[in-house]
Coordinates of N, CA and C in Angstrom, one line a residue:
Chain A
X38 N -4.2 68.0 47.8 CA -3.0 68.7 48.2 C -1.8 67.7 48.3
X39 N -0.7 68.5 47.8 CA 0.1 67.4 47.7 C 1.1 67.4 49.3
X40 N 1.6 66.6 49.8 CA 2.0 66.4 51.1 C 3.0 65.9 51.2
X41 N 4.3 66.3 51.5 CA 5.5 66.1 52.0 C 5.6 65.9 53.3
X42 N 5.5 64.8 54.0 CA 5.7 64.5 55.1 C 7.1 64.0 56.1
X43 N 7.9 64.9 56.7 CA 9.1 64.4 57.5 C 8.9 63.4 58.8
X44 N 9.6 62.8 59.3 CA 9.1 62.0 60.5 C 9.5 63.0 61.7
X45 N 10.3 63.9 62.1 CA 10.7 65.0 63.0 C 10.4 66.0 62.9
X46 N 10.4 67.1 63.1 CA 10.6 68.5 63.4 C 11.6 68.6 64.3
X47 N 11.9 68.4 64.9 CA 12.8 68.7 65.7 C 13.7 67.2 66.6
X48 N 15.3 67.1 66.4 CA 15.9 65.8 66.9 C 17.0 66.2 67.2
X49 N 16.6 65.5 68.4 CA 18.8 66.1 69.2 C 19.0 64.7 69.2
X50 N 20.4 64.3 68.7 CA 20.9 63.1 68.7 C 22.5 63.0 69.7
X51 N 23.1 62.0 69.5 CA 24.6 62.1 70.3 C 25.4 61.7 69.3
X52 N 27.0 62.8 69.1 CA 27.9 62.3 68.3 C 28.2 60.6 68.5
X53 N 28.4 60.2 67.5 CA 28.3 58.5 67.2 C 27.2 57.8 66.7
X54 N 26.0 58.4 67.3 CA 24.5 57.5 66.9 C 24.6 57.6 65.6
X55 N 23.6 56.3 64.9 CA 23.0 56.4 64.1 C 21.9 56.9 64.0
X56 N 21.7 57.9 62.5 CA 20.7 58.8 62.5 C 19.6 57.9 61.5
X57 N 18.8 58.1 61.3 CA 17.3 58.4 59.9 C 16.9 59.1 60.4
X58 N 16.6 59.9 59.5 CA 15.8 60.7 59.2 C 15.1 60.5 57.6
X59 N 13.4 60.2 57.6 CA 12.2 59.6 56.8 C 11.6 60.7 56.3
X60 N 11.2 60.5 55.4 CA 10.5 61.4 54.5 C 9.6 60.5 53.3
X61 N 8.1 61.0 53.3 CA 7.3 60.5 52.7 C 6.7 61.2 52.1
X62 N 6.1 61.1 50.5 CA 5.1 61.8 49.9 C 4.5 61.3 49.2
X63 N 2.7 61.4 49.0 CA 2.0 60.7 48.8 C 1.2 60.9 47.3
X64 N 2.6 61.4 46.1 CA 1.6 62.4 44.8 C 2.4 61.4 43.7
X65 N 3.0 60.1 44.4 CA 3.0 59.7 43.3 C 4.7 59.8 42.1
X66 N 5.7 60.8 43.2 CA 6.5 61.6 42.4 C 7.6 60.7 41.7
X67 N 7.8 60.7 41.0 CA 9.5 60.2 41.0 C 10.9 60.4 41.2
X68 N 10.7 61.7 41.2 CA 12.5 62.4 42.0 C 12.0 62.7 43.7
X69 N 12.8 62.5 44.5 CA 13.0 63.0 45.8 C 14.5 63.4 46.1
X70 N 14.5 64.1 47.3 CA 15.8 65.3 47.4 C 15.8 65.2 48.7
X71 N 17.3 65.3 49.4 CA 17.4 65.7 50.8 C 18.3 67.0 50.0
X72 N 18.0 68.0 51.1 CA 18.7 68.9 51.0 C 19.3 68.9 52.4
X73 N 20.3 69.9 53.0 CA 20.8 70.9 54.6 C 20.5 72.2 54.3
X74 N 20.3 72.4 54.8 CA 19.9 74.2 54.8 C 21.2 75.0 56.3
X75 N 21.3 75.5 56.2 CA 23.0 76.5 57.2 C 22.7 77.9 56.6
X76 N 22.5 78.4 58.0 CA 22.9 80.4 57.4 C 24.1 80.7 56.6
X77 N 23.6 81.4 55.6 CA 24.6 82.3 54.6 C 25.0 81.3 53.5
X78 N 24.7 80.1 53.7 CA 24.9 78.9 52.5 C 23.8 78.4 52.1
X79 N 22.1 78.6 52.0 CA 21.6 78.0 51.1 C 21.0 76.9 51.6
X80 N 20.1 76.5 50.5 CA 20.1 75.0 50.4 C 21.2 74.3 49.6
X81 N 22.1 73.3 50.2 CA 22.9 72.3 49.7 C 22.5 70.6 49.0
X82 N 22.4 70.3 48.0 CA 22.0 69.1 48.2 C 22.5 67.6 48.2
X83 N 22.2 67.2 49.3 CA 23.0 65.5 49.9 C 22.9 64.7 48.8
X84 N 21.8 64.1 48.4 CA 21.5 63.0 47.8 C 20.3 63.5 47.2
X85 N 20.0 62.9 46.1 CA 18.8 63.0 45.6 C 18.5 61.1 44.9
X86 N 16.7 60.8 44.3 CA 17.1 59.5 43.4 C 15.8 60.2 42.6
X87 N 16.1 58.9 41.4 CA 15.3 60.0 40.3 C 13.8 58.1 40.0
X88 N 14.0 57.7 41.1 CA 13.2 56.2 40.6 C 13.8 55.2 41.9
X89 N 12.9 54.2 42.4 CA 13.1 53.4 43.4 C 14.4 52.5 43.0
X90 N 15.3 52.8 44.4 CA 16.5 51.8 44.3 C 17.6 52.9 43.4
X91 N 17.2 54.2 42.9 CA 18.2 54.9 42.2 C 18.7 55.3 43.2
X92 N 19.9 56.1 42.9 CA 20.5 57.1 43.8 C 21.3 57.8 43.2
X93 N 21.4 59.5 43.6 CA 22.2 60.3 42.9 C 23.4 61.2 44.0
X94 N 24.4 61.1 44.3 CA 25.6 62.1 44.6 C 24.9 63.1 44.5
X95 N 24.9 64.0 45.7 CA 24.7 65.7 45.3 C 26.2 66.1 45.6
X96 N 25.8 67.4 46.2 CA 27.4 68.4 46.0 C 27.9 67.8 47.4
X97 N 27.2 67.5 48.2 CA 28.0 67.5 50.1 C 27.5 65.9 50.5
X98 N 27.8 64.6 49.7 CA 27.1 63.4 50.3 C 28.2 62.9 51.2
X99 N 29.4 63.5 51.3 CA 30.2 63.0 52.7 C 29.4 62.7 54.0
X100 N 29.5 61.1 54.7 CA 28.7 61.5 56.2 C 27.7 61.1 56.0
X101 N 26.8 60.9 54.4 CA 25.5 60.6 54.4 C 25.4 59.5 53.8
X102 N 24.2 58.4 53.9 CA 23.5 57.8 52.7 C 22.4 57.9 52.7
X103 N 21.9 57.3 51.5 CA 20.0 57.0 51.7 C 19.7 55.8 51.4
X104 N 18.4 55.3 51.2 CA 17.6 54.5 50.7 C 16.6 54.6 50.3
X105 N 16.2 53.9 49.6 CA 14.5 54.5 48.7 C 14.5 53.1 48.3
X106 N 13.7 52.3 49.2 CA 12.8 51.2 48.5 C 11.6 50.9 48.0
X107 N 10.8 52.1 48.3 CA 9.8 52.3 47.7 C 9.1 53.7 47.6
X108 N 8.7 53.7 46.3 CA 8.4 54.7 45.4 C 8.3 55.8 46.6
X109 N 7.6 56.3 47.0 CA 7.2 57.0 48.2 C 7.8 57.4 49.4
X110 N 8.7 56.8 49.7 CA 9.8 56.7 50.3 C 11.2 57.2 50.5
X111 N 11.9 58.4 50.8 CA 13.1 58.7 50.8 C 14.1 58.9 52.2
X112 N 14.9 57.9 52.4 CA 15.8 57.9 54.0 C 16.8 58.6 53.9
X113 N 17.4 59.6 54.9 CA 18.5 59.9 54.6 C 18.8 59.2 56.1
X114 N 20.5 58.6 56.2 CA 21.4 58.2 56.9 C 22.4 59.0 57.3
X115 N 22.3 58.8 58.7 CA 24.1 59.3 59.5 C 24.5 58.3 59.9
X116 N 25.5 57.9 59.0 CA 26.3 56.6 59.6 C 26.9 56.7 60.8
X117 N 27.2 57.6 61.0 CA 28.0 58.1 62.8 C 27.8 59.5 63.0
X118 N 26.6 60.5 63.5 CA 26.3 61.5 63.6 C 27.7 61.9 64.2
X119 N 28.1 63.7 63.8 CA 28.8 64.2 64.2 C 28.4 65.4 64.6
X120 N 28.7 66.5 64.9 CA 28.4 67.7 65.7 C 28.3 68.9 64.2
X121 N 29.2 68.6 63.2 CA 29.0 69.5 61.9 C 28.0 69.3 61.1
X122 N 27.3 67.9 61.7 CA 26.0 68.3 60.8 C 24.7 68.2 61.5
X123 N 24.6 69.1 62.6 CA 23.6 69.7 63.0 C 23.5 70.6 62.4
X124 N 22.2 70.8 61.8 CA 22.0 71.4 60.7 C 20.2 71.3 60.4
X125 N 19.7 72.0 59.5 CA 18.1 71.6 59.3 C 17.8 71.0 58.2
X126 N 17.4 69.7 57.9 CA 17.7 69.2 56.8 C 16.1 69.4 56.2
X127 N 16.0 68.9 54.8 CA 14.7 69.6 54.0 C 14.4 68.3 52.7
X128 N 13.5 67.9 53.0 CA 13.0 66.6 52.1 C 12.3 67.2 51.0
X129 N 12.6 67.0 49.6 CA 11.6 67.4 48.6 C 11.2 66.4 47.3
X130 N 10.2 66.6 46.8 CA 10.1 65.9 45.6 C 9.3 66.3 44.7
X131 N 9.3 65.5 43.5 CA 8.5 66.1 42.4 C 8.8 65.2 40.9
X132 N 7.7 65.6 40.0 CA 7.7 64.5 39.1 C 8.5 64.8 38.4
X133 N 9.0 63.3 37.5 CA 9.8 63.6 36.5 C 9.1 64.3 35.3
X134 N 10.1 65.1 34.1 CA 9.3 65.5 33.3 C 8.9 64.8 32.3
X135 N 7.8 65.4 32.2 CA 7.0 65.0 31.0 C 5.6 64.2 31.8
X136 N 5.7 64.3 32.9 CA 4.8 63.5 34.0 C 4.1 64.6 34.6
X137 N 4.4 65.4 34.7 CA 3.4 66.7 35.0 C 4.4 67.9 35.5
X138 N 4.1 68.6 36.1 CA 4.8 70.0 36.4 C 5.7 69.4 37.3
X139 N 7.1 70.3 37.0 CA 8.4 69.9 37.4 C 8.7 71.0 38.8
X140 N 7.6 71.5 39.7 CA 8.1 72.1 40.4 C 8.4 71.0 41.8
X141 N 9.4 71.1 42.8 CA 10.0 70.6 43.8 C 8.8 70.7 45.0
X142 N 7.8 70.2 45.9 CA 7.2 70.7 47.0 C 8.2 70.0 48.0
X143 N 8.1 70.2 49.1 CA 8.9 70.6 50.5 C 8.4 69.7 51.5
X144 N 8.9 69.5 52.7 CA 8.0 68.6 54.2 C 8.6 69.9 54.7
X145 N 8.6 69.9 56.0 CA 8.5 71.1 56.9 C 10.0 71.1 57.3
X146 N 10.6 70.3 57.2 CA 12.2 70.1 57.7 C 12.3 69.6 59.0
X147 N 13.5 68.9 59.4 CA 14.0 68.8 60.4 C 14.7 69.6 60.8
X148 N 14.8 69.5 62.1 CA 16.0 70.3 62.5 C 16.9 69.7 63.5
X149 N 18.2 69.4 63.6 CA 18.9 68.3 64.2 C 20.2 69.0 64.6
X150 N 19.8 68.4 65.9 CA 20.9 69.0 66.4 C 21.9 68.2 67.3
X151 N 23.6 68.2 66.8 CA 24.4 66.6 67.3 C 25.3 67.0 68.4
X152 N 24.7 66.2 69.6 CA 25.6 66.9 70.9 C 26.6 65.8 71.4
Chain B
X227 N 28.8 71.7 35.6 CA 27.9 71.7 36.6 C 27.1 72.7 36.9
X228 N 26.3 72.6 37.3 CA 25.3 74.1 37.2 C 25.6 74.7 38.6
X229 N 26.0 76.5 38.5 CA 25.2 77.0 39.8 C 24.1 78.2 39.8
X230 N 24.3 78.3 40.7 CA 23.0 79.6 41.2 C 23.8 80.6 41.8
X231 N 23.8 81.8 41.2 CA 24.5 82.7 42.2 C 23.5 83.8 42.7
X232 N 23.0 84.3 43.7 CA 22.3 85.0 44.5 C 22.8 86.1 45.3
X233 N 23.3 87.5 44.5 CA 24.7 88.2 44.9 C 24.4 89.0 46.2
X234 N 22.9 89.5 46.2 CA 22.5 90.2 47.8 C 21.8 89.1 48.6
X235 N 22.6 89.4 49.9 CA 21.8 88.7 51.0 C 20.9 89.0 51.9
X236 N 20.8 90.2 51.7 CA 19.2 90.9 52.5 C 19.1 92.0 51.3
X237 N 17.5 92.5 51.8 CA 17.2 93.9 50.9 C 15.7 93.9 52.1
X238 N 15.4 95.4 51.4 CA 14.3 95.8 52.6 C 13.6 96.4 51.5
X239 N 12.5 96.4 51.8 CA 11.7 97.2 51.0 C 10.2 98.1 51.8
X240 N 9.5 99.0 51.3 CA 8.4 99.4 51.9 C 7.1 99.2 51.3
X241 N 6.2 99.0 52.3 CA 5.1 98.1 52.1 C 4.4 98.9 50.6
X242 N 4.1 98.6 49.8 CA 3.3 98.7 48.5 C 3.9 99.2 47.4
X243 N 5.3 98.8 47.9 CA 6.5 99.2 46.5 C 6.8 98.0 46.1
X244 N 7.5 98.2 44.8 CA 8.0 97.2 43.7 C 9.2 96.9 44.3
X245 N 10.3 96.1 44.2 CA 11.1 95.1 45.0 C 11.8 94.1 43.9
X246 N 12.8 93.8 43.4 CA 13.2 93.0 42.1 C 14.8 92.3 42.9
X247 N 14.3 90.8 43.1 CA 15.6 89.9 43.8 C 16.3 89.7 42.6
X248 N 17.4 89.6 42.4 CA 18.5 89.2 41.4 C 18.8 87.9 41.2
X249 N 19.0 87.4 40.2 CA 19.6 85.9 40.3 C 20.4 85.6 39.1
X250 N 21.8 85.0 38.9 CA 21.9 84.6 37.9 C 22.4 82.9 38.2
X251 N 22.6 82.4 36.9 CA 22.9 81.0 37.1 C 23.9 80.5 35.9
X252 N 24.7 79.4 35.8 CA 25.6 79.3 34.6 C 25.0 77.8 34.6
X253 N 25.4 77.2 33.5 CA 24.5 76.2 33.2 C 24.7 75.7 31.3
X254 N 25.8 74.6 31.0 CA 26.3 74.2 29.6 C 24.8 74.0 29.0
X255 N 23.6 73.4 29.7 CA 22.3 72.9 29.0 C 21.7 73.5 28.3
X256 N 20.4 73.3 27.4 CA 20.0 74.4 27.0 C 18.1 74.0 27.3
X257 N 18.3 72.9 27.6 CA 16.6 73.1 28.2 C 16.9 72.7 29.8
X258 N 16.0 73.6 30.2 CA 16.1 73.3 31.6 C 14.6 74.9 32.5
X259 N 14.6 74.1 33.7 CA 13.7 75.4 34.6 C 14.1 75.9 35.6
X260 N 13.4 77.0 35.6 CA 13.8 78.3 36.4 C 12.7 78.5 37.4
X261 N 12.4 78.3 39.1 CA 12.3 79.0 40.1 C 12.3 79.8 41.2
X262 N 11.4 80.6 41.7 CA 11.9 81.3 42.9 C 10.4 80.3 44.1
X263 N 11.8 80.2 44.9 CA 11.0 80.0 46.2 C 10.8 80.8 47.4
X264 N 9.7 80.5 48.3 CA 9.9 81.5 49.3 C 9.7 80.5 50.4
X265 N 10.3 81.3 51.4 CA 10.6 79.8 52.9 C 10.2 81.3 53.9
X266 N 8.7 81.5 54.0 CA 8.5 82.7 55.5 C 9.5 81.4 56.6
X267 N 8.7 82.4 58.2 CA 9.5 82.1 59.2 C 8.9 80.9 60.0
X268 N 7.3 80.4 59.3 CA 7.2 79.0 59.0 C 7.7 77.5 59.0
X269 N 9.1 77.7 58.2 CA 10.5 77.2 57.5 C 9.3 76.7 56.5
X270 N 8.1 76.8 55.9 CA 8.1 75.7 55.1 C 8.4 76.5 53.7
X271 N 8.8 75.7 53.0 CA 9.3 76.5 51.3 C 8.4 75.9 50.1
X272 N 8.0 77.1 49.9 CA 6.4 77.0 48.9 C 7.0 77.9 47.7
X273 N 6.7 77.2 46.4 CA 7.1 77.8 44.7 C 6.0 79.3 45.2
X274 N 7.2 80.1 44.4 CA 6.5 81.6 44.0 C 5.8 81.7 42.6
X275 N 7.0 80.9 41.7 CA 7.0 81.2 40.1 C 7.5 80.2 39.5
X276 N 7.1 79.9 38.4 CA 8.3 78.6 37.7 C 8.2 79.6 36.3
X277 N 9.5 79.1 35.2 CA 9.8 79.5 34.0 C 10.7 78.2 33.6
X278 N 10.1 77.7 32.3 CA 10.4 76.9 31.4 C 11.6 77.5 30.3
X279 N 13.0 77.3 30.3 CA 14.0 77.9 29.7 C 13.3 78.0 27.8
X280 N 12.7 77.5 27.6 CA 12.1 77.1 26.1 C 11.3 78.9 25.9
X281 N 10.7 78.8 27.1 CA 9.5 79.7 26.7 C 10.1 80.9 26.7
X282 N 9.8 81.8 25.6 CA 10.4 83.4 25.3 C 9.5 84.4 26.9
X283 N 8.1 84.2 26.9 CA 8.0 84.9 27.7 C 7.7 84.8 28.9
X284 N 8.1 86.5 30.2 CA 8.3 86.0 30.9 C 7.3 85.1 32.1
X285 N 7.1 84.7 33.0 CA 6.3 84.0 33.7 C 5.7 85.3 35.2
X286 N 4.4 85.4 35.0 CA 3.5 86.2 35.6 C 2.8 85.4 36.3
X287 N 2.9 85.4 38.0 CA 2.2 85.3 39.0 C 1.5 86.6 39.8
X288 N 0.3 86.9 39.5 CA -0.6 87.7 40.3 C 0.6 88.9 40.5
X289 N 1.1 89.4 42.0 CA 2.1 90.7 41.7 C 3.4 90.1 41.6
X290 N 3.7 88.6 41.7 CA 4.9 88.3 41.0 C 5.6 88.1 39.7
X291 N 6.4 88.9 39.4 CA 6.7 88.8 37.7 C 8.5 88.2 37.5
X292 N 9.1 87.8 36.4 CA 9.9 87.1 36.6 C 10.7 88.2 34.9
X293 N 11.7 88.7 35.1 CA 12.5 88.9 33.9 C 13.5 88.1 33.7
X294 N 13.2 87.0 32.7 CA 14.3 86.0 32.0 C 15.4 86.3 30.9
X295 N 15.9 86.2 31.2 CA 17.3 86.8 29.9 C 18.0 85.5 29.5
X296 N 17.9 84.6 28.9 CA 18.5 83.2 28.7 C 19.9 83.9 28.2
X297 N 20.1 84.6 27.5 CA 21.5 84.8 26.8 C 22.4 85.2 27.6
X298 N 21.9 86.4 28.2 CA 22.6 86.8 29.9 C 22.8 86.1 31.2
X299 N 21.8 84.8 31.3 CA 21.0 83.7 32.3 C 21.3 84.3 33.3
X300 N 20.6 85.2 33.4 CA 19.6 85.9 34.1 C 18.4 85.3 34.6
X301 N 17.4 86.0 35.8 CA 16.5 85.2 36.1 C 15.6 85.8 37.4
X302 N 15.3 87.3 37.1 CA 15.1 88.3 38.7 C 13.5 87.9 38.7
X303 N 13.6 88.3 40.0 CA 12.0 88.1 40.3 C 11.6 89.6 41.1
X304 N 10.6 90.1 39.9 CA 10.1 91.6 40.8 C 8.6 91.3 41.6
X305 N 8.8 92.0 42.9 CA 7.4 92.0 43.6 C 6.3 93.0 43.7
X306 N 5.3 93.6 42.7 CA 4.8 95.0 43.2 C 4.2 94.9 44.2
X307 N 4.1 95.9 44.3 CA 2.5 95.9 45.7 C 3.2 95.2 47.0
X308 N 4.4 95.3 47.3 CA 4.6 94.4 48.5 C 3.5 95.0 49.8
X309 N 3.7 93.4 50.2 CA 2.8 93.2 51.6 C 3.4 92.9 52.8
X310 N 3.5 92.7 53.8 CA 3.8 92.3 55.2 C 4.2 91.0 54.9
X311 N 3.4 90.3 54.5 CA 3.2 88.7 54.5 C 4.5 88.3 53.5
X312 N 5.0 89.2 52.2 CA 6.0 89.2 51.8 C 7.4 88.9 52.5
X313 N 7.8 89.4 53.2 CA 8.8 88.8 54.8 C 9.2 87.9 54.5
X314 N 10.3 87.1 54.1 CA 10.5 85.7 53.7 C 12.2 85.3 53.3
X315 N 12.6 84.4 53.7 CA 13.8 84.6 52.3 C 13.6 83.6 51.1
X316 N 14.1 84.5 49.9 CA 13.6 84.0 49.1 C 14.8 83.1 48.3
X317 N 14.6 82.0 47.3 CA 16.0 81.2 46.8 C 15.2 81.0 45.3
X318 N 16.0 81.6 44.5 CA 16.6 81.0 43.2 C 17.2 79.2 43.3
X319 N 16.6 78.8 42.1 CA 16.6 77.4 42.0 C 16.5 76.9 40.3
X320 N 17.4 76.1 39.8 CA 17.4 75.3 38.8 C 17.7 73.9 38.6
X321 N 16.6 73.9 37.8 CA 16.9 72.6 37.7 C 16.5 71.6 35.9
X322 N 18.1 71.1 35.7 CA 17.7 70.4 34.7 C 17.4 68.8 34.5
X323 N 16.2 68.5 33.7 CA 15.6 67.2 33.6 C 15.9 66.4 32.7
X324 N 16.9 65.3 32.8 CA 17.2 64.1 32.2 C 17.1 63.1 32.7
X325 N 16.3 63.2 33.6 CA 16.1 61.2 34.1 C 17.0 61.3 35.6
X326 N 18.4 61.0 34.9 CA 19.5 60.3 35.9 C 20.1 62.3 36.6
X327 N 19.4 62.6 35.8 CA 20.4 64.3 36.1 C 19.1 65.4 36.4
X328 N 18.5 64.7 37.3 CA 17.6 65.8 38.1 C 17.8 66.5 39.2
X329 N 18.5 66.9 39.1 CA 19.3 67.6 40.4 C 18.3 69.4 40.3
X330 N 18.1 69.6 41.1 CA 17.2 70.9 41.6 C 18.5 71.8 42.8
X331 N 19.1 72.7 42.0 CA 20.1 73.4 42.5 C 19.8 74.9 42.9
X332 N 19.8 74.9 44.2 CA 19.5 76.3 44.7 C 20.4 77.5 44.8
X333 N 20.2 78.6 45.0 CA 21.5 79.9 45.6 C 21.2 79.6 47.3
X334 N 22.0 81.0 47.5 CA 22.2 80.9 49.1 C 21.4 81.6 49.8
X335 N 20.1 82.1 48.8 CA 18.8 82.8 49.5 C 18.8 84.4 49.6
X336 N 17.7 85.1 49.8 CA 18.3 86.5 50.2 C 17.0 87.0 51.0
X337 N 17.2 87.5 52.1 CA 15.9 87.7 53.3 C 15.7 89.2 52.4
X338 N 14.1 88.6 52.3 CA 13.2 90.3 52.2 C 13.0 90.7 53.6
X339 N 13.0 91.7 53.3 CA 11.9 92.5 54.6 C 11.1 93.1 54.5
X340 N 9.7 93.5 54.5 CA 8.5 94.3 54.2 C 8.4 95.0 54.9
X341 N 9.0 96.4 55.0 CA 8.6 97.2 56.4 C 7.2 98.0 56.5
X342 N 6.4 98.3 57.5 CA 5.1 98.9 57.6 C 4.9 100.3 57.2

């Protein structure tokens, strides 16, 4: 089974901290994804990398970074949490193509809330 | 840039009837894939369906079926036989694969409801 593992379910932080939030999966994949999820908006996506040390801009990377040092590995960053992005954030990955089936699996999400 | 547009935000349906989510998407590419996800109240989000933009026909999962229109890009997903466990919101998602340009781009979801 393939396993998307978040390090939280659930994180209350304080506007200013620094955030991580970790995400691990164990299938070997080559793309990983942070998404935010918000009522009436969807999933949005922060950052994605498509290979270790890559990194890709999604539509909303204001406020965020990542890092991916290894394969298996995807961090997302709050350089100085703020209160607008409490929010539930959602780690995914999946292989590149031509590497096997291109569908996205999921970790359970976080849910973070900045007070 | 690609998006997803997902025009209803809820729909209801009754248990052991057919049910068909809408989805369209705009998109310059011309290979690329097509999913529906479903996120119950779990939160976790598990693939319903996938469709390969190449392939003419449509993609059949057990009572999930998928009508693809590439020239319309189009992209609905009908449910027969709904069940309880159906309950979910569901998201349209695309995504095209070039290496540096794997971006997996969702809509903004639309809650089923399975009523008894």
């Amino acid at each position: 089974d393939v396993k998307v593992t978040q390090s939280s379910r659930y994180l209350v932080k304080r506007t200013g901290e620094k955030v991580f939030l970790e995400c691990v999966q164990d299938m070997d994949h080559e793309n990983m994804f942070w998404y935010r999820q918000d009522p009436g908006l969807g999933l949005r996506l922060i950052y994605f990398s498509y290979d270790v040390k890559m990194k890709e801009k999604g539509d909303i990377p204001e406020g965020y970074s990542v890092s991916r040092e290894k394969k298996e590995r995807f961090s997302l960053i709050l350089e100085s949490a703020s209160t607008n992005q409490t929010s539930m954030y959602l780690c995914a990955s999946s292989f590149k193509r031509g590497r096997g089936n291109t569908e996205a699996f999921f970790g359970q999400g976080t849910r973070l809330t900045v007070v | 840039a690609q998006t997803v547009t997902q025009s209803q935000p809820e729909m209801s349906v009754q248990e052991a009837e057919t049910v068909t989510l809408s989805c369209t998407y705009d998109t310059s590419e011309s290979n690329y894939y097509l999913f529906w996800y479903k996120q119950p109240p779990s939160r976790q989000m598990i693939l319903v369906i996938r469709q390969e933009a190449y392939k003419q026909q449509n993609a059949t999962e057990n009572r999930f079926s998928v009508n693809f229109q590439k020239a319309a890009k189009s992209f609905s997903l009908k449910i027969s036989d709904s069940q309880l466990g159906d309950t979910a919101m569901y998201f349209c998602a695309f995504m095209v694969d070039t290496g540096a340009n794997s971006k997996l781009t969702f809509g903004k979801g639309i809650t089923l409801s399975v009523r008894p």
